[in-house]
C-alpha cells in the first residue's frame, strides 16, 4: 500500500543552480517530515539538476519538462503529487523550520478556507531583510481567516505569496491550476480566483524568506504587459454577478492597484502609450493620487524616468 504524504511540496526549477540546494535543505529541515518534494525542471542549462540529484532522499522526485514556463511546471508538479495538500516553494526562496507545521495547523483549524498562507520576510539586493507592510490583518500572535483578502491586498502587501502558500488539491483542480495565458501575475490571479469563492487563512508563524536579491528572477523581466490577467477575471466576475456586495468595493480597489502596477511595468519597458492606456481603465476612489502620480511618469521622457530610478527616488514595485 502506497503511503500518502501529508504535504506535496512543488518547486519549479530553471537555472537556479546557486539557490536550489538552500531551498531543498529548508524543506528537509522542517519540523514536519511527512512530505514529498516534487521538483519540475524546465530544461535548465546550469548545474541545478545535478545539485538536485546529489540529494540522497527518496522523498525528492525530479521531473524533466520541456520548458513551458513556471505555471506549466507548477501545474505538472500538482498532477504528480500524491498528497491532497500542496505547498509551493520557488527555487530561490527558503522556509523557516516551522513553515509546514504552521500550514497544516491552519488547514485543520480552518477547513473552510481555500488557501493557507504565512507571513514572509523580503530580502532585498542590498541584503536588508524586512517584513512587508501587511494591511487589515490583526497583529501578532493572531492567526485565522483574513477579514478581507482584497482590501488587504489592495492597500498593503499581498497577504499570499507563492513560496508561503499551501492549497488543497481539490481547490487547485476546481480552479484549474495556474493560468498559462500570462507570464506575469499568474500567481496573484490564482489567489484572487480562490478569494472570490473562499476565505484565506493566515498566520504570522512559519515564516518564509523571499529572496529578491537572487538572479534570473522572472519578475525582473522587462517586457510590456497589456493587462494583468486577474483584472479580466475580476471584471467578468463582477459583470456576471459572482461577486458579493460585501467585497465589491474592495475588489474594485484591488483591480485599480493591479492596473497601476501594470502601468509601471510598461513605463519601465519604455511603452508609455500602453501605460497611459492602462491608466484610462483605472477607476478608483482611494488610489487617485497613485493613479495620477503614475500618469505623470507615463508622460515623462524615458531618460528622466530612468534617471529617477537610478537615484532611488522612485520605487513603484512596493510589496
PDB file of C-alpha atoms in Angstrom:
ATOM      1  CA  UNK A   1       0.000   0.000   0.000  1.00  0.00           C
ATOM      2  CA  UNK A   2       1.434   3.364  -1.075  1.00  0.00           C
ATOM      3  CA  UNK A   3       1.883   5.869   1.727  1.00  0.00           C
ATOM      4  CA  UNK A   4       0.347   9.274   1.091  1.00  0.00           C
ATOM      5  CA  UNK A   5       2.374  12.199   2.453  1.00  0.00           C
ATOM      6  CA  UNK A   6       0.702  14.960   4.431  1.00  0.00           C
ATOM      7  CA  UNK A   7       2.104  17.582   2.042  1.00  0.00           C
ATOM      8  CA  UNK A   8       3.419  17.626  -1.515  1.00  0.00           C
ATOM      9  CA  UNK A   9       5.969  20.409  -1.983  1.00  0.00           C
ATOM     10  CA  UNK A  10       6.201  21.668  -5.580  1.00  0.00           C
ATOM     11  CA  UNK A  11       9.350  23.512  -6.672  1.00  0.00           C
ATOM     12  CA  UNK A  12       9.716  24.778 -10.270  1.00  0.00           C
ATOM     13  CA  UNK A  13      13.350  24.922 -11.373  1.00  0.00           C
ATOM     14  CA  UNK A  14      15.005  26.811 -14.199  1.00  0.00           C
ATOM     15  CA  UNK A  15      18.630  27.942 -13.997  1.00  0.00           C
ATOM     16  CA  UNK A  16      18.577  28.397 -10.232  1.00  0.00           C
ATOM     17  CA  UNK A  17      21.683  26.339  -9.526  1.00  0.00           C
ATOM     18  CA  UNK A  18      23.131  28.784  -6.954  1.00  0.00           C
ATOM     19  CA  UNK A  19      19.991  28.585  -4.795  1.00  0.00           C
ATOM     20  CA  UNK A  20      18.249  25.229  -5.217  1.00  0.00           C
ATOM     21  CA  UNK A  21      20.257  23.428  -2.514  1.00  0.00           C
ATOM     22  CA  UNK A  22      19.238  26.094   0.010  1.00  0.00           C
ATOM     23  CA  UNK A  23      15.566  25.701  -0.944  1.00  0.00           C
ATOM     24  CA  UNK A  24      15.666  21.895  -0.687  1.00  0.00           C
ATOM     25  CA  UNK A  25      17.531  21.975   2.616  1.00  0.00           C
ATOM     26  CA  UNK A  26      14.923  24.344   4.055  1.00  0.00           C
ATOM     27  CA  UNK A  27      12.266  21.716   3.285  1.00  0.00           C
ATOM     28  CA  UNK A  28      14.335  18.837   4.655  1.00  0.00           C
ATOM     29  CA  UNK A  29      14.799  20.828   7.887  1.00  0.00           C
ATOM     30  CA  UNK A  30      11.062  21.145   8.592  1.00  0.00           C
ATOM     31  CA  UNK A  31       9.628  20.131  11.962  1.00  0.00           C
ATOM     32  CA  UNK A  32       7.068  18.107   9.979  1.00  0.00           C
ATOM     33  CA  UNK A  33       8.817  15.400   7.960  1.00  0.00           C
ATOM     34  CA  UNK A  34       5.783  13.779   6.300  1.00  0.00           C
ATOM     35  CA  UNK A  35       6.190  15.263   2.807  1.00  0.00           C
ATOM     36  CA  UNK A  36       7.379  14.687  -0.717  1.00  0.00           C
ATOM     37  CA  UNK A  37       9.323  17.222  -2.780  1.00  0.00           C
ATOM     38  CA  UNK A  38       8.465  17.429  -6.475  1.00  0.00           C
ATOM     39  CA  UNK A  39      10.991  19.425  -8.491  1.00  0.00           C
ATOM     40  CA  UNK A  40       9.981  20.193 -12.071  1.00  0.00           C
ATOM     41  CA  UNK A  41      12.899  21.344 -14.209  1.00  0.00           C
ATOM     42  CA  UNK A  42      12.228  23.354 -17.360  1.00  0.00           C
ATOM     43  CA  UNK A  43      15.384  22.434 -19.294  1.00  0.00           C
ATOM     44  CA  UNK A  44      17.924  24.186 -17.061  1.00  0.00           C
ATOM     45  CA  UNK A  45      21.306  24.825 -18.656  1.00  0.00           C
ATOM     46  CA  UNK A  46      23.193  25.256 -15.372  1.00  0.00           C
ATOM     47  CA  UNK A  47      24.096  22.743 -12.650  1.00  0.00           C
ATOM     48  CA  UNK A  48      20.721  22.935 -10.881  1.00  0.00           C
ATOM     49  CA  UNK A  49      19.555  19.440 -11.958  1.00  0.00           C
ATOM     50  CA  UNK A  50      22.880  17.895 -10.882  1.00  0.00           C
ATOM     51  CA  UNK A  51      22.596  19.550  -7.472  1.00  0.00           C
ATOM     52  CA  UNK A  52      19.054  18.213  -7.015  1.00  0.00           C
ATOM     53  CA  UNK A  53      20.157  14.677  -7.911  1.00  0.00           C
ATOM     54  CA  UNK A  54      23.004  14.886  -5.404  1.00  0.00           C
ATOM     55  CA  UNK A  55      20.474  14.780  -2.544  1.00  0.00           C
ATOM     56  CA  UNK A  56      20.068  11.176  -1.429  1.00  0.00           C
ATOM     57  CA  UNK A  57      16.498  11.393  -0.181  1.00  0.00           C
ATOM     58  CA  UNK A  58      13.777   9.184  -1.617  1.00  0.00           C
ATOM     59  CA  UNK A  59      11.165  11.851  -0.929  1.00  0.00           C
ATOM     60  CA  UNK A  60      12.663  14.030  -3.674  1.00  0.00           C
ATOM     61  CA  UNK A  61      11.115  13.469  -7.105  1.00  0.00           C
ATOM     62  CA  UNK A  62      12.811  15.080 -10.114  1.00  0.00           C
ATOM     63  CA  UNK A  63      10.809  15.664 -13.296  1.00  0.00           C
ATOM     64  CA  UNK A  64      12.212  16.852 -16.621  1.00  0.00           C
ATOM     65  CA  UNK A  65       9.853  19.073 -18.569  1.00  0.00           C
ATOM     66  CA  UNK A  66      10.217  20.735 -21.937  1.00  0.00           C
ATOM     67  CA  UNK A  67      10.431  24.393 -20.979  1.00  0.00           C
ATOM     68  CA  UNK A  68       6.853  25.691 -20.947  1.00  0.00           C
ATOM     69  CA  UNK A  69       7.156  28.259 -18.194  1.00  0.00           C
ATOM     70  CA  UNK A  70       6.722  28.388 -14.442  1.00  0.00           C
ATOM     71  CA  UNK A  71       2.924  27.924 -14.451  1.00  0.00           C
ATOM     72  CA  UNK A  72       3.225  24.784 -16.523  1.00  0.00           C
ATOM     73  CA  UNK A  73       5.927  23.479 -14.160  1.00  0.00           C
ATOM     74  CA  UNK A  74       3.768  24.111 -11.104  1.00  0.00           C
ATOM     75  CA  UNK A  75       0.738  22.509 -12.751  1.00  0.00           C
ATOM     76  CA  UNK A  76       2.776  19.425 -13.661  1.00  0.00           C
ATOM     77  CA  UNK A  77       4.003  19.212 -10.091  1.00  0.00           C
ATOM     78  CA  UNK A  78       0.393  19.291  -8.907  1.00  0.00           C
ATOM     79  CA  UNK A  79      -0.501  16.475 -11.333  1.00  0.00           C
ATOM     80  CA  UNK A  80       2.322  14.290  -9.990  1.00  0.00           C
ATOM     81  CA  UNK A  81       1.552  14.998  -6.323  1.00  0.00           C
ATOM     82  CA  UNK A  82       0.326  12.223  -4.035  1.00  0.00           C
ATOM     83  CA  UNK A  83      -0.942  14.422  -1.204  1.00  0.00           C
ATOM     84  CA  UNK A  84      -4.256  16.254  -1.133  1.00  0.00           C
ATOM     85  CA  UNK A  85      -2.424  19.364   0.146  1.00  0.00           C
ATOM     86  CA  UNK A  86       0.114  21.222  -1.969  1.00  0.00           C
ATOM     87  CA  UNK A  87       2.701  23.726  -0.738  1.00  0.00           C
ATOM     88  CA  UNK A  88       4.710  25.810  -3.190  1.00  0.00           C
ATOM     89  CA  UNK A  89       8.302  26.991  -2.930  1.00  0.00           C
ATOM     90  CA  UNK A  90      10.317  28.874  -5.535  1.00  0.00           C
ATOM     91  CA  UNK A  91      13.808  27.534  -6.132  1.00  0.00           C
ATOM     92  CA  UNK A  92      15.485  30.717  -4.855  1.00  0.00           C
ATOM     93  CA  UNK A  93      13.412  31.134  -1.666  1.00  0.00           C
ATOM     94  CA  UNK A  94      13.523  29.307   1.670  1.00  0.00           C
ATOM     95  CA  UNK A  95      11.328  28.301   4.586  1.00  0.00           C
ATOM     96  CA  UNK A  96      11.799  28.613   8.314  1.00  0.00           C
ATOM     97  CA  UNK A  97      11.655  25.173  10.015  1.00  0.00           C
ATOM     98  CA  UNK A  98       8.054  25.509  11.246  1.00  0.00           C
ATOM     99  CA  UNK A  99       6.520  26.546   7.920  1.00  0.00           C
ATOM    100  CA  UNK A 100       4.801  23.255   7.017  1.00  0.00           C
ATOM    101  CA  UNK A 101       3.741  22.700  10.624  1.00  0.00           C
ATOM    102  CA  UNK A 102       2.034  26.103  10.534  1.00  0.00           C
ATOM    103  CA  UNK A 103       0.283  25.461   7.218  1.00  0.00           C
ATOM    104  CA  UNK A 104      -1.056  22.105   8.400  1.00  0.00           C
ATOM    105  CA  UNK A 105      -2.243  23.631  11.683  1.00  0.00           C
ATOM    106  CA  UNK A 106      -4.138  26.291   9.732  1.00  0.00           C
ATOM    107  CA  UNK A 107      -5.669  23.698   7.464  1.00  0.00           C
ATOM    108  CA  UNK A 108      -7.035  21.627  10.318  1.00  0.00           C
ATOM    109  CA  UNK A 109      -8.241  24.718  12.216  1.00  0.00           C
ATOM    110  CA  UNK A 110      -9.953  26.383   9.214  1.00  0.00           C
ATOM    111  CA  UNK A 111     -11.163  23.670   6.818  1.00  0.00           C
ATOM    112  CA  UNK A 112     -13.475  26.163   5.082  1.00  0.00           C
ATOM    113  CA  UNK A 113     -10.534  28.184   3.723  1.00  0.00           C
ATOM    114  CA  UNK A 114      -9.428  27.924   0.099  1.00  0.00           C
ATOM    115  CA  UNK A 115      -5.765  28.750   0.753  1.00  0.00           C
ATOM    116  CA  UNK A 116      -3.432  28.901   3.746  1.00  0.00           C
ATOM    117  CA  UNK A 117      -0.512  31.291   3.966  1.00  0.00           C
ATOM    118  CA  UNK A 118       2.109  32.605   6.347  1.00  0.00           C
ATOM    119  CA  UNK A 119       3.873  35.919   6.741  1.00  0.00           C
ATOM    120  CA  UNK A 120       7.154  36.318   4.880  1.00  0.00           C
ATOM    121  CA  UNK A 121      10.337  38.337   5.002  1.00  0.00           C
ATOM    122  CA  UNK A 122      11.733  40.089   1.941  1.00  0.00           C
ATOM    123  CA  UNK A 123      15.495  40.082   1.397  1.00  0.00           C
ATOM    124  CA  UNK A 124      16.497  42.957  -0.879  1.00  0.00           C
ATOM    125  CA  UNK A 125      19.534  43.319  -3.205  1.00  0.00           C
ATOM    126  CA  UNK A 126      21.272  45.436  -0.533  1.00  0.00           C
ATOM    127  CA  UNK A 127      20.848  42.337   1.726  1.00  0.00           C
ATOM    128  CA  UNK A 128      18.463  44.197   4.010  1.00  0.00           C
ATOM    129  CA  UNK A 129      15.672  41.934   5.255  1.00  0.00           C
ATOM    130  CA  UNK A 130      12.270  43.359   6.117  1.00  0.00           C
ATOM    131  CA  UNK A 131       8.720  42.174   6.661  1.00  0.00           C
ATOM    132  CA  UNK A 132       6.415  43.890   4.173  1.00  0.00           C
ATOM    133  CA  UNK A 133       3.585  46.125   5.333  1.00  0.00           C
ATOM    134  CA  UNK A 134       0.539  43.897   5.659  1.00  0.00           C
ATOM    135  CA  UNK A 135      -2.822  45.672   5.913  1.00  0.00           C
ATOM    136  CA  UNK A 136      -6.050  44.761   7.697  1.00  0.00           C
ATOM    137  CA  UNK A 137      -4.505  41.688   9.324  1.00  0.00           C
ATOM    138  CA  UNK A 138      -4.715  41.578  13.136  1.00  0.00           C
ATOM    139  CA  UNK A 139      -1.394  41.922  14.944  1.00  0.00           C
ATOM    140  CA  UNK A 140       0.735  39.025  16.220  1.00  0.00           C
ATOM    141  CA  UNK A 141       0.187  36.440  17.547  1.00  0.00           C
ATOM    142  CA  UNK A 142      -3.167  36.297  15.744  1.00  0.00           C
ATOM    143  CA  UNK A 143      -3.877  33.681  13.096  1.00  0.00           C
ATOM    144  CA  UNK A 144      -7.131  32.933  11.375  1.00  0.00           C
ATOM    145  CA  UNK A 145      -9.268  33.948   8.391  1.00  0.00           C
ATOM    146  CA  UNK A 146      -8.267  37.271   6.812  1.00  0.00           C
ATOM    147  CA  UNK A 147     -11.204  39.683   7.277  1.00  0.00           C
ATOM    148  CA  UNK A 148     -10.987  40.915   3.670  1.00  0.00           C
ATOM    149  CA  UNK A 149      -8.393  39.460   1.314  1.00  0.00           C
ATOM    150  CA  UNK A 150      -8.988  42.075  -1.398  1.00  0.00           C
ATOM    151  CA  UNK A 151      -8.782  45.023   0.998  1.00  0.00           C
ATOM    152  CA  UNK A 152      -5.565  43.620   2.463  1.00  0.00           C
ATOM    153  CA  UNK A 153      -4.082  43.057  -0.992  1.00  0.00           C
ATOM    154  CA  UNK A 154      -5.239  46.423  -2.338  1.00  0.00           C
ATOM    155  CA  UNK A 155      -3.822  48.633   0.396  1.00  0.00           C
ATOM    156  CA  UNK A 156      -0.878  46.606   1.661  1.00  0.00           C
ATOM    157  CA  UNK A 157       1.490  43.829   0.782  1.00  0.00           C
ATOM    158  CA  UNK A 158      -0.028  40.745  -0.768  1.00  0.00           C
ATOM    159  CA  UNK A 159      -1.029  38.510   2.153  1.00  0.00           C
ATOM    160  CA  UNK A 160      -0.419  35.480  -0.075  1.00  0.00           C
ATOM    161  CA  UNK A 161       2.962  34.795  -1.644  1.00  0.00           C
ATOM    162  CA  UNK A 162       3.872  31.861  -3.886  1.00  0.00           C
ATOM    163  CA  UNK A 163       6.544  30.442  -1.580  1.00  0.00           C
ATOM    164  CA  UNK A 164       4.343  30.910   1.500  1.00  0.00           C
ATOM    165  CA  UNK A 165       1.073  29.311   0.426  1.00  0.00           C
ATOM    166  CA  UNK A 166      -0.480  25.871   0.782  1.00  0.00           C
ATOM    167  CA  UNK A 167      -3.638  24.938  -1.147  1.00  0.00           C
ATOM    168  CA  UNK A 168      -5.844  21.827  -1.041  1.00  0.00           C
ATOM    169  CA  UNK A 169      -5.549  19.810  -4.226  1.00  0.00           C
ATOM    170  CA  UNK A 170      -9.330  19.850  -4.651  1.00  0.00           C
ATOM    171  CA  UNK A 171      -9.276  23.673  -4.764  1.00  0.00           C
ATOM    172  CA  UNK A 172      -6.429  23.671  -7.294  1.00  0.00           C
ATOM    173  CA  UNK A 173      -8.391  21.297  -9.520  1.00  0.00           C
ATOM    174  CA  UNK A 174     -11.532  23.409  -9.179  1.00  0.00           C
ATOM    175  CA  UNK A 175      -9.529  26.485 -10.252  1.00  0.00           C
ATOM    176  CA  UNK A 176      -7.740  24.520 -13.000  1.00  0.00           C
ATOM    177  CA  UNK A 177      -4.390  25.402 -11.521  1.00  0.00           C
ATOM    178  CA  UNK A 178      -2.173  28.283 -12.576  1.00  0.00           C
ATOM    179  CA  UNK A 179      -3.125  30.073 -15.772  1.00  0.00           C
ATOM    180  CA  UNK A 180      -0.644  29.649 -18.616  1.00  0.00           C
ATOM    181  CA  UNK A 181      -2.030  32.636 -20.526  1.00  0.00           C
ATOM    182  CA  UNK A 182       0.303  35.133 -18.838  1.00  0.00           C
ATOM    183  CA  UNK A 183       3.970  35.222 -17.832  1.00  0.00           C
ATOM    184  CA  UNK A 184       3.366  37.835 -15.100  1.00  0.00           C
ATOM    185  CA  UNK A 185       0.651  37.894 -12.462  1.00  0.00           C
ATOM    186  CA  UNK A 186      -0.390  34.265 -12.949  1.00  0.00           C
ATOM    187  CA  UNK A 187       0.183  33.572  -9.240  1.00  0.00           C
ATOM    188  CA  UNK A 188      -1.851  36.514  -7.899  1.00  0.00           C
ATOM    189  CA  UNK A 189      -4.526  35.582 -10.443  1.00  0.00           C
ATOM    190  CA  UNK A 190      -4.876  32.182  -8.767  1.00  0.00           C
ATOM    191  CA  UNK A 191      -5.022  33.662  -5.254  1.00  0.00           C
ATOM    192  CA  UNK A 192      -7.654  36.124  -6.478  1.00  0.00           C
ATOM    193  CA  UNK A 193      -9.777  33.447  -8.102  1.00  0.00           C
ATOM    194  CA  UNK A 194      -9.689  31.438  -4.884  1.00  0.00           C
ATOM    195  CA  UNK A 195     -10.501  34.511  -2.756  1.00  0.00           C
ATOM    196  CA  UNK A 196     -13.591  35.224  -4.870  1.00  0.00           C
ATOM    197  CA  UNK A 197     -15.078  31.961  -3.555  1.00  0.00           C
ATOM    198  CA  UNK A 198     -13.310  31.075  -0.318  1.00  0.00           C
ATOM    199  CA  UNK A 199     -11.779  32.766   2.744  1.00  0.00           C
ATOM    200  CA  UNK A 200      -7.982  32.845   3.080  1.00  0.00           C
ATOM    201  CA  UNK A 201      -6.263  31.733   6.288  1.00  0.00           C
ATOM    202  CA  UNK A 202      -3.119  33.488   7.570  1.00  0.00           C
ATOM    203  CA  UNK A 203      -0.513  33.027  10.310  1.00  0.00           C
ATOM    204  CA  UNK A 204       2.396  35.178  11.475  1.00  0.00           C
ATOM    205  CA  UNK A 205       4.348  31.988  12.242  1.00  0.00           C
ATOM    206  CA  UNK A 206       6.113  29.661   9.799  1.00  0.00           C
ATOM    207  CA  UNK A 207       7.964  32.471   8.057  1.00  0.00           C
ATOM    208  CA  UNK A 208       9.327  32.370   4.510  1.00  0.00           C
ATOM    209  CA  UNK A 209      12.293  34.329   3.141  1.00  0.00           C
ATOM    210  CA  UNK A 210      11.578  35.822  -0.281  1.00  0.00           C
ATOM    211  CA  UNK A 211      14.947  36.466  -1.920  1.00  0.00           C
ATOM    212  CA  UNK A 212      14.630  39.424  -4.282  1.00  0.00           C
ATOM    213  CA  UNK A 213      18.434  39.616  -4.500  1.00  0.00           C
ATOM    214  CA  UNK A 214      18.573  36.311  -6.398  1.00  0.00           C
ATOM    215  CA  UNK A 215      19.475  36.403 -10.095  1.00  0.00           C
ATOM    216  CA  UNK A 216      17.412  35.131 -13.043  1.00  0.00           C
ATOM    217  CA  UNK A 217      14.139  36.096 -11.392  1.00  0.00           C
ATOM    218  CA  UNK A 218      11.143  36.092 -13.737  1.00  0.00           C
ATOM    219  CA  UNK A 219       9.672  39.240 -12.200  1.00  0.00           C
ATOM    220  CA  UNK A 220      12.824  41.151 -13.248  1.00  0.00           C
ATOM    221  CA  UNK A 221      11.909  40.557 -16.869  1.00  0.00           C
ATOM    222  CA  UNK A 222      11.367  43.879 -18.673  1.00  0.00           C
ATOM    223  CA  UNK A 223       8.610  43.391 -21.195  1.00  0.00           C
ATOM    224  CA  UNK A 224       5.342  45.223 -21.875  1.00  0.00           C
ATOM    225  CA  UNK A 225       2.138  43.828 -20.406  1.00  0.00           C
ATOM    226  CA  UNK A 226      -1.260  44.564 -21.956  1.00  0.00           C
ATOM    227  CA  UNK A 227      -3.219  43.827 -18.789  1.00  0.00           C
ATOM    228  CA  UNK A 228      -2.844  41.981 -15.517  1.00  0.00           C
ATOM    229  CA  UNK A 229      -4.648  38.686 -16.048  1.00  0.00           C
ATOM    230  CA  UNK A 230      -6.659  38.959 -12.827  1.00  0.00           C
ATOM    231  CA  UNK A 231      -8.231  42.260 -13.915  1.00  0.00           C
ATOM    232  CA  UNK A 232     -10.075  40.410 -16.673  1.00  0.00           C
ATOM    233  CA  UNK A 233     -11.058  37.629 -14.257  1.00  0.00           C
ATOM    234  CA  UNK A 234     -12.376  40.119 -11.687  1.00  0.00           C
ATOM    235  CA  UNK A 235     -14.316  42.249 -14.163  1.00  0.00           C
ATOM    236  CA  UNK A 236     -16.001  39.138 -15.535  1.00  0.00           C
ATOM    237  CA  UNK A 237     -16.932  38.045 -12.013  1.00  0.00           C
ATOM    238  CA  UNK A 238     -18.468  41.461 -11.313  1.00  0.00           C
ATOM    239  CA  UNK A 239     -20.381  41.514 -14.619  1.00  0.00           C
ATOM    240  CA  UNK A 240     -21.828  38.038 -14.058  1.00  0.00           C
ATOM    241  CA  UNK A 241     -22.930  38.789 -10.502  1.00  0.00           C
ATOM    242  CA  UNK A 242     -20.431  36.372  -8.966  1.00  0.00           C
ATOM    243  CA  UNK A 243     -19.102  38.988  -6.517  1.00  0.00           C
ATOM    244  CA  UNK A 244     -20.913  39.577  -3.239  1.00  0.00           C
ATOM    245  CA  UNK A 245     -21.781  43.213  -2.393  1.00  0.00           C
ATOM    246  CA  UNK A 246     -19.616  42.960   0.742  1.00  0.00           C
ATOM    247  CA  UNK A 247     -16.380  42.665  -1.237  1.00  0.00           C
ATOM    248  CA  UNK A 248     -17.236  44.568  -4.437  1.00  0.00           C
ATOM    249  CA  UNK A 249     -15.657  47.883  -3.374  1.00  0.00           C
ATOM    250  CA  UNK A 250     -12.527  46.179  -2.060  1.00  0.00           C
ATOM    251  CA  UNK A 251     -12.246  44.169  -5.260  1.00  0.00           C
ATOM    252  CA  UNK A 252     -12.600  47.317  -7.380  1.00  0.00           C
ATOM    253  CA  UNK A 253      -9.740  48.981  -5.498  1.00  0.00           C
ATOM    254  CA  UNK A 254      -7.619  45.843  -5.904  1.00  0.00           C
ATOM    255  CA  UNK A 255      -8.256  45.959  -9.660  1.00  0.00           C
ATOM    256  CA  UNK A 256      -7.109  49.605  -9.629  1.00  0.00           C
ATOM    257  CA  UNK A 257      -3.901  48.601  -7.835  1.00  0.00           C
ATOM    258  CA  UNK A 258      -3.161  45.923 -10.432  1.00  0.00           C
ATOM    259  CA  UNK A 259      -3.781  48.393 -13.275  1.00  0.00           C
ATOM    260  CA  UNK A 260      -1.361  50.882 -11.715  1.00  0.00           C
ATOM    261  CA  UNK A 261       1.268  48.149 -11.247  1.00  0.00           C
ATOM    262  CA  UNK A 262       0.859  47.169 -14.886  1.00  0.00           C
ATOM    263  CA  UNK A 263       1.316  50.782 -15.971  1.00  0.00           C
ATOM    264  CA  UNK A 264       4.604  50.924 -14.035  1.00  0.00           C
ATOM    265  CA  UNK A 265       5.747  47.765 -15.810  1.00  0.00           C
ATOM    266  CA  UNK A 266       5.057  49.416 -19.133  1.00  0.00           C
ATOM    267  CA  UNK A 267       6.797  52.635 -18.144  1.00  0.00           C
ATOM    268  CA  UNK A 268       9.874  50.586 -17.272  1.00  0.00           C
ATOM    269  CA  UNK A 269       9.616  48.811 -20.633  1.00  0.00           C
ATOM    270  CA  UNK A 270       9.518  52.254 -22.335  1.00  0.00           C
ATOM    271  CA  UNK A 271       5.955  51.700 -23.510  1.00  0.00           C
ATOM    272  CA  UNK A 272       4.442  54.918 -22.206  1.00  0.00           C
ATOM    273  CA  UNK A 273       1.447  54.883 -24.550  1.00  0.00           C
ATOM    274  CA  UNK A 274       0.498  51.435 -23.290  1.00  0.00           C
ATOM    275  CA  UNK A 275       0.904  52.656 -19.697  1.00  0.00           C
ATOM    276  CA  UNK A 276      -1.451  55.566 -20.387  1.00  0.00           C
ATOM    277  CA  UNK A 277      -3.907  53.158 -21.995  1.00  0.00           C
ATOM    278  CA  UNK A 278      -3.792  51.045 -18.840  1.00  0.00           C
ATOM    279  CA  UNK A 279      -4.469  54.039 -16.602  1.00  0.00           C
ATOM    280  CA  UNK A 280      -7.533  55.089 -18.595  1.00  0.00           C
ATOM    281  CA  UNK A 281      -9.162  51.882 -17.340  1.00  0.00           C
ATOM    282  CA  UNK A 282      -8.299  52.674 -13.737  1.00  0.00           C
ATOM    283  CA  UNK A 283     -11.424  53.531 -11.738  1.00  0.00           C
ATOM    284  CA  UNK A 284     -10.645  54.245  -8.109  1.00  0.00           C
ATOM    285  CA  UNK A 285     -11.894  56.233  -5.143  1.00  0.00           C
ATOM    286  CA  UNK A 286      -8.923  55.705  -2.822  1.00  0.00           C
ATOM    287  CA  UNK A 287      -5.914  55.471  -5.140  1.00  0.00           C
ATOM    288  CA  UNK A 288      -6.422  58.711  -7.057  1.00  0.00           C
ATOM    289  CA  UNK A 289      -3.020  60.101  -6.058  1.00  0.00           C
ATOM    290  CA  UNK A 290      -1.211  56.888  -7.078  1.00  0.00           C
ATOM    291  CA  UNK A 291      -3.070  56.864 -10.378  1.00  0.00           C
ATOM    292  CA  UNK A 292      -2.120  60.426 -11.313  1.00  0.00           C
ATOM    293  CA  UNK A 293       1.417  60.111  -9.959  1.00  0.00           C
ATOM    294  CA  UNK A 294       1.827  57.155 -12.333  1.00  0.00           C
ATOM    295  CA  UNK A 295       0.250  59.168 -15.167  1.00  0.00           C
ATOM    296  CA  UNK A 296       2.833  61.927 -14.628  1.00  0.00           C
ATOM    297  CA  UNK A 297       5.659  59.443 -15.157  1.00  0.00           C
ATOM    298  CA  UNK A 298       3.876  57.886 -18.131  1.00  0.00           C
ATOM    299  CA  UNK A 299       4.132  61.320 -19.772  1.00  0.00           C
ATOM    300  CA  UNK A 300       7.785  61.887 -18.863  1.00  0.00           C
ATOM    301  CA  UNK A 301      10.637  61.110 -21.291  1.00  0.00           C
ATOM    302  CA  UNK A 302      12.049  57.687 -20.542  1.00  0.00           C
ATOM    303  CA  UNK A 303      15.506  59.120 -19.799  1.00  0.00           C
ATOM    304  CA  UNK A 304      14.061  61.168 -16.944  1.00  0.00           C
ATOM    305  CA  UNK A 305      12.299  58.120 -15.552  1.00  0.00           C
ATOM    306  CA  UNK A 306      15.487  56.065 -15.820  1.00  0.00           C
ATOM    307  CA  UNK A 307      17.494  58.740 -14.011  1.00  0.00           C
ATOM    308  CA  UNK A 308      14.849  58.960 -11.293  1.00  0.00           C
ATOM    309  CA  UNK A 309      15.076  55.214 -10.774  1.00  0.00           C
ATOM    310  CA  UNK A 310      18.848  55.291 -10.666  1.00  0.00           C
ATOM    311  CA  UNK A 311      18.751  57.921  -7.937  1.00  0.00           C
ATOM    312  CA  UNK A 312      16.388  55.688  -5.938  1.00  0.00           C
ATOM    313  CA  UNK A 313      13.785  58.408  -5.686  1.00  0.00           C
ATOM    314  CA  UNK A 314      11.124  56.180  -7.195  1.00  0.00           C
ATOM    315  CA  UNK A 315      10.263  52.632  -6.208  1.00  0.00           C
ATOM    316  CA  UNK A 316       6.985  51.621  -7.860  1.00  0.00           C
ATOM    317  CA  UNK A 317       7.300  47.913  -7.023  1.00  0.00           C
ATOM    318  CA  UNK A 318       6.399  48.003  -3.394  1.00  0.00           C
ATOM    319  CA  UNK A 319       5.496  44.612  -1.957  1.00  0.00           C
TER     320      UNK A 319
END
